[in-house]
Coordinates of C-alpha atoms and ligand atoms in Angstrom, one line a residue:
M33 CA -18.4 0.9 -12.3
R34 CA -16.5 -2.2 -11.3
E35 CA -14.6 -2.2 -8.1
F36 CA -11.3 -3.1 -9.8
D37 CA -11.5 -0.1 -12.2
F38 CA -12.5 2.2 -9.3
E39 CA -9.7 0.9 -7.0
L40 CA -7.0 1.3 -9.7
A41 CA -8.2 4.8 -10.6
L42 CA -8.1 5.8 -6.9
C43 CA -4.7 4.3 -6.4
A44 CA -3.4 6.2 -9.5
H45 CA -4.9 9.4 -8.4
L46 CA -3.4 9.1 -4.9
E47 CA 0.0 8.2 -6.4
R48 CA -0.1 11.2 -8.6
E49 CA -0.4 13.3 -5.4
G50 CA 3.0 11.7 -4.4
R51 CA 1.6 9.3 -1.9
I52 CA 2.8 5.8 -1.0
V53 CA -0.1 3.6 -2.1
S54 CA -0.6 -0.1 -2.1
R55 CA -3.6 -2.4 -2.4
Q56 CA -5.0 -5.8 -1.3
L57 CA -3.0 -6.2 1.9
G58 CA -3.8 -8.2 5.0
G59 CA -5.2 -5.9 7.6
A60 CA -5.8 -8.3 10.4
V61 CA -3.8 -9.6 13.4
H62 CA -5.6 -12.9 14.0
G63 CA -8.4 -12.6 11.4
R64 CA -8.5 -12.6 7.7
R65 CA -9.4 -9.0 6.7
V66 CA -7.9 -7.8 3.4
L67 CA -7.7 -4.0 3.0
D68 CA -8.5 -2.6 -0.5
T69 CA -6.2 0.3 -0.6
V70 CA -3.5 1.4 1.9
V71 CA -1.7 4.7 2.0
V72 CA 1.4 5.1 4.1
E73 CA 2.2 8.6 5.3
P74 CA 6.0 9.2 5.4
G75 CA 7.6 9.8 8.8
P76 CA 10.7 11.8 9.7
E77 CA 13.2 9.1 8.6
F78 CA 11.5 8.1 5.4
D79 CA 14.5 8.8 3.3
E80 CA 16.6 6.4 5.5
R81 CA 14.1 3.7 4.9
A82 CA 14.0 4.3 1.1
A83 CA 17.8 4.2 1.0
I84 CA 17.8 0.6 2.3
T85 CA 15.7 -1.3 -0.2
P86 CA 12.5 -1.0 -2.3
R87 CA 11.4 -4.4 -1.0
P88 CA 9.7 -5.1 2.4
L89 CA 11.9 -5.9 5.3
P90 CA 11.1 -9.0 7.3
T91 CA 9.5 -8.4 10.6
A92 CA 11.6 -11.0 12.4
A93 CA 14.8 -9.2 11.3
I94 CA 13.4 -5.8 12.4
E95 CA 12.4 -7.2 15.8
S96 CA 15.6 -9.2 16.4
S97 CA 18.4 -7.9 18.6
V98 CA 20.7 -7.5 15.7
G99 CA 22.0 -4.0 15.8
P100 CA 24.3 -1.8 13.8
G101 CA 27.3 -2.1 16.1
R102 CA 29.0 -5.4 16.9
A103 CA 28.0 -8.4 14.8
R104 CA 26.1 -11.1 16.7
Y105 CA 25.9 -14.8 16.2
W106 CA 22.6 -15.0 14.3
K107 CA 21.1 -17.8 16.5
D108 CA 21.5 -15.6 19.6
A109 CA 19.7 -12.6 18.1
F110 CA 16.3 -14.1 17.3
D111 CA 13.5 -15.0 19.6
C112 CA 11.5 -17.1 17.1
H113 CA 11.7 -20.5 15.3
P114 CA 15.2 -21.0 13.8
D115 CA 13.6 -21.6 10.3
R116 CA 11.9 -18.2 10.5
A117 CA 15.1 -16.6 11.8
E118 CA 17.2 -18.1 9.0
R119 CA 14.7 -16.9 6.4
A120 CA 14.7 -13.4 7.9
V121 CA 18.5 -13.3 7.9
E122 CA 18.6 -14.3 4.2
L123 CA 16.0 -11.7 3.2
A124 CA 17.6 -9.0 5.4
V125 CA 21.0 -9.6 3.8
E126 CA 19.6 -9.9 0.3
R127 CA 17.8 -6.6 0.8
G128 CA 20.7 -4.8 2.3
F129 CA 19.4 -4.4 5.9
F130 CA 21.9 -6.9 7.4
E131 CA 25.5 -7.8 6.5
R132 CA 27.0 -11.0 7.6
E133 CA 30.4 -12.4 8.2
R134 CA 31.8 -15.8 9.0
R135 CA 33.9 -16.4 12.1
G136 CA 35.0 -19.7 13.3
G137 CA 32.5 -21.5 11.1
R138 CA 29.6 -19.4 12.4
T139 CA 27.5 -16.7 10.8
Y140 CA 27.5 -13.3 12.5
V141 CA 25.2 -10.5 11.4
R142 CA 24.8 -6.8 12.0
Q143 CA 22.5 -4.1 10.7
T144 CA 23.8 -1.9 7.9
A145 CA 21.6 0.9 9.2
R146 CA 19.4 1.3 12.3
Y147 CA 15.8 0.6 11.4
P148 CA 14.4 4.0 10.9
D149 CA 11.2 5.7 12.1
W150 CA 9.9 6.0 8.6
F151 CA 6.1 6.1 8.6
D152 CA 3.8 8.5 10.4
G153 CA 0.4 7.0 9.7
I154 CA -1.6 4.5 7.8
L155 CA -4.8 5.2 5.9
A156 CA -7.0 2.2 5.0
I157 CA -9.5 2.7 2.3
E158 CA -12.5 0.4 1.6
N159 CA -13.6 0.8 -2.0
K160 CA -17.3 0.5 -2.7
P161 CA -18.1 2.3 -5.9
D162 CA -21.8 1.3 -5.7
L163 CA -23.3 1.8 -2.3
G164 CA -26.5 0.1 -3.7
R165 CA -24.5 -3.2 -3.5
P166 CA -22.8 -2.9 -0.1
G167 CA -22.1 -6.6 0.6
D168 CA -20.3 -6.9 4.0
L169 CA -19.4 -3.2 4.1
E170 CA -20.7 -2.3 7.5
S171 CA -19.2 -5.4 9.2
Q172 CA -15.8 -4.7 7.4
L173 CA -15.7 -1.1 8.6
R174 CA -16.7 -2.1 12.1
T175 CA -13.8 -4.6 12.1
D176 CA -11.3 -2.0 10.9
V177 CA -12.5 0.7 13.5
S178 CA -12.5 -1.8 16.4
L179 CA -9.0 -3.1 15.6
A180 CA -7.6 0.4 14.8
L181 CA -4.6 -1.0 12.9
A182 CA -4.8 2.0 10.6
D183 CA -4.8 5.5 11.9
R184 CA -7.8 6.4 9.7
V185 CA -10.3 4.4 7.8
V186 CA -12.1 5.8 4.8
L187 CA -15.0 4.5 2.6
A188 CA -14.5 5.6 -1.0
T189 CA -17.4 5.4 -3.3
A190 CA -18.6 6.7 -6.7
S191 CA -22.2 6.8 -5.5
Y192 CA -24.2 9.7 -4.3
V193 CA -23.9 9.6 -0.5
T194 CA -27.0 10.1 1.6
G195 CA -27.5 10.8 5.3
A196 CA -28.8 7.3 5.6
H197 CA -25.6 5.9 4.2
L198 CA -23.6 7.9 6.7
N199 CA -25.7 6.8 9.6
R200 CA -25.2 3.1 8.8
I201 CA -21.4 3.1 9.0
P202 CA -19.3 3.8 12.1
E203 CA -19.0 7.5 12.8
E204 CA -15.1 7.2 12.9
V205 CA -15.1 6.2 9.2
G206 CA -14.4 9.0 6.7
V207 CA -16.4 9.0 3.5
W208 CA -15.0 10.1 0.1
R209 CA -17.0 10.4 -3.1
F210 CA -14.4 9.9 -5.8
D211 CA -15.1 10.6 -9.5
P212 CA -12.6 8.5 -11.5
D213 CA -13.1 10.6 -14.6
S214 CA -12.3 14.0 -13.1
G215 CA -10.1 12.6 -10.4
K216 CA -12.0 14.7 -7.9
I217 CA -12.4 13.6 -4.3
D218 CA -15.3 15.1 -2.4
I219 CA -14.8 14.5 1.3
R220 CA -18.3 13.9 2.6
R221 CA -17.1 13.1 6.1
A222 CA -13.5 13.4 7.6
A223 CA -12.1 10.3 9.2
T224 CA -11.4 10.3 12.9
Q225 CA -7.9 9.4 14.2
L226 CA -8.1 5.9 15.7
P227 CA -6.3 4.8 18.9
T228 CA -3.6 2.8 17.2
D229 CA -1.3 2.6 20.3
D230 CA -3.9 0.9 22.5
A231 CA -4.9 -2.7 22.9
A232 CA -8.0 -3.5 20.9
I233 CA -10.8 -6.0 20.1
E234 CA -10.6 -7.7 16.8
L235 CA -13.9 -8.9 15.3
L236 CA -13.2 -12.2 13.7
E237 CA -16.6 -13.2 12.6
E238 CA -20.0 -11.6 13.0
R239 CA -23.0 -13.9 13.0
P240 CA -26.6 -13.2 13.9
V241 CA -26.5 -14.5 17.4
Q242 CA -22.8 -14.5 18.1
T243 CA -19.6 -12.5 17.3
D244 CA -16.2 -14.0 17.7
V245 CA -13.6 -11.6 18.9
R246 CA -10.0 -11.6 20.1
V247 CA -8.1 -9.2 22.2
V248 CA -5.1 -7.7 20.5
S249 CA -2.3 -6.3 22.7
A250 CA -0.7 -3.0 21.9
A251 CA 2.5 -4.8 21.1
E252 CA 0.8 -7.2 18.7
K253 CA -0.8 -4.2 17.0
G254 CA 2.5 -2.3 16.7
R255 CA 4.1 -5.3 15.1
A256 CA 1.2 -5.7 12.6
R257 CA 1.3 -2.0 11.8
R258 CA 4.9 -2.1 10.9
Q259 CA 4.4 -5.2 8.8
L260 CA 1.5 -3.6 7.0
A261 CA 3.6 -0.4 6.3
E262 CA 6.5 -2.6 5.1
R263 CA 4.3 -4.6 2.8
A264 CA 2.7 -1.5 1.4
Y265 CA 6.1 0.1 0.8
G266 CA 7.3 -3.0 -1.0
K267 CA 4.2 -4.0 -3.0
G268 CA 2.8 -0.7 -4.4
W269 CA -0.5 -1.0 -6.2
R270 CA 0.5 -2.4 -9.7
S271 CA 0.6 -6.0 -8.5
F272 CA -1.3 -7.3 -11.5
D273 CA -0.2 -8.8 -14.7
Y274 CA -0.8 -7.3 -18.2
P275 CA -2.5 -9.5 -20.7
A276 CA -0.7 -10.9 -23.7
C277 CA -3.3 -9.3 -25.9
D278 CA -3.2 -6.5 -28.5
R279 CA -6.4 -5.1 -27.2
C280 CA -4.8 -4.1 -23.8
L281 CA -3.8 -0.4 -24.1
P282 CA -2.5 0.7 -20.6
D283 CA -3.0 4.4 -19.8
D284 CA -0.5 6.9 -18.5
D285 CA -0.8 5.4 -15.0
G286 CA -0.2 1.9 -16.2
I287 CA -3.8 0.8 -15.7
P288 CA -4.5 -2.3 -17.9
Y289 CA -7.2 -0.8 -20.0
C290 CA -8.9 -3.1 -22.5
E291 CA -10.3 -1.3 -25.6
W292 CA -12.6 -4.3 -26.3
K293 CA -14.2 -4.3 -22.9
D294 CA -13.8 -0.5 -22.5
R295 CA -12.5 -0.8 -19.0
A296 CA -9.6 -2.1 -16.9
V297 CA -9.2 -5.9 -17.0
R298 CA -7.9 -8.3 -14.4
E299 CA -5.6 -10.5 -16.5
S300 CA -5.8 -13.5 -14.2
D301 CA -9.6 -13.6 -14.4
E302 CA -10.5 -12.3 -17.8
C303 CA -7.8 -12.7 -20.3
S304 CA -7.1 -15.8 -22.3
P305 CA -7.5 -17.1 -25.9
D306 CA -11.1 -17.9 -24.9
C307 CA -12.0 -14.2 -24.7
G308 CA -13.9 -13.1 -27.7
G309 CA -11.7 -10.0 -28.2
Y310 CA -8.3 -11.8 -27.7
E311 CA -5.6 -10.9 -30.1
A312 CA -2.3 -12.6 -29.3
A313 CA 0.6 -10.2 -28.7
D314 CA 3.4 -9.6 -26.2
P315 CA 2.1 -8.1 -22.9
P316 CA 2.5 -4.3 -23.0
A317 CA 5.9 -3.2 -21.6
I318 CA 4.9 -1.0 -18.6
D319 CA 7.6 0.1 -16.1
G320 CA 5.4 0.5 -13.1
E321 CA 8.4 0.9 -10.8
S322 CA 9.7 3.9 -12.8
L323 CA 6.2 5.5 -12.7
R324 CA 6.1 5.0 -8.9
A325 CA 9.6 6.3 -8.4
E326 CA 8.9 9.4 -10.5
R327 CA 5.8 10.3 -8.6
T328 CA 6.5 9.4 -5.0
P329 CA 9.4 9.4 -2.6
W330 CA 9.7 5.6 -3.0
R331 CA 13.0 4.7 -4.6
A332 CA 13.3 1.8 -7.0
D333 CA 17.0 1.4 -6.9
P334 CA 18.8 3.0 -4.0
D335 CA 22.5 2.8 -3.7
G336 CA 22.3 0.5 -0.8
R337 CA 20.8 -2.2 -2.9
Q338 CA 23.8 -2.5 -5.2
R339 CA 26.4 -2.3 -2.4
R340 CA 25.7 -5.8 -1.2
Q341 CA 24.9 -9.2 -2.7
S342 CA 23.0 -11.9 -1.1
G343 CA 25.8 -14.1 0.3
L344 CA 25.7 -17.7 -0.6
D345 CA 27.7 -18.8 2.4
R346 CA 26.0 -21.4 4.6
F347 CA 24.7 -20.8 8.0
G348 CA 26.6 -22.1 11.0
Ligands
LIG607 S1 -8.1 -11.0 -23.6 FE1 -10.1 -10.0 -23.8 S2 -10.4 -8.9 -21.9 FE2 -8.2 -9.4 -22.0 S3 -7.3 -7.6 -23.0 FE3 -7.8 -9.0 -24.6 S4 -9.8 -8.4 -25.4 FE4 -9.5 -7.5 -23.4

């Protein structure tokens, strides 16, 4: 089974359990690691977060000293490059996290709501349906465990898992055998909680005689975790396009199944008039946001979103 089909089937399964799922997100602080699947566990103030916006909130806005009380001159509230601050203000206003007002030719901003304590944990899943073709699997999992950006790291596979497989990967990594047809997950080994609050060593590159690493402070990690959770919340897992082809028949989860190839297809790589099975048509109309909103506590269109408009007034 191809990794793309496996990954989408696992995402759909987890979403049907009501979980906040995303895929293909940066999981590094200084490096370039991309996590296959990310599950965010809701925290005590999840509903407050969901009420603000379905989109991710910019890290710079969250970290700024803009609060919900007195409006502040935007330039005094950010400790970063003014261009980044300006972009963060724009996005935060557009997404209903900030509101702004003009006073004496200057832009002042305040939070519409205090940034909530909305997530309780992050699960990072590495998908490797065929353990016979592991690629960089061991190195990737060592990187994830050492950095401990996610609370738990899991390897998901469709393969039969042997003791030798278990011995080769870090003992903190959980192992799931997932059957996409039945939707059954057999937990072969439970994942260990990782020390997410501590400073860590990030493996940047492993070579035969040398490994490049960087120390990551607890503060850097906390920031990266929040950014990861925000991106997961905003992105979801249906971040693919549907082919403009009559042979694409999405299933009930919105997975872009192709009847000609008898599997899910990645439109950007596989679908064009050059494909032997191509039959021109409008792309299937799938409302992935509605599916996500029906199945999970994520909200597609909270009231807060409509209350405000992105102001077009100029910064001063
Ligand atoms: S273009 Fe080819 S691969 Fe893509 S949906 Fe159509 S038949 Fe399937």
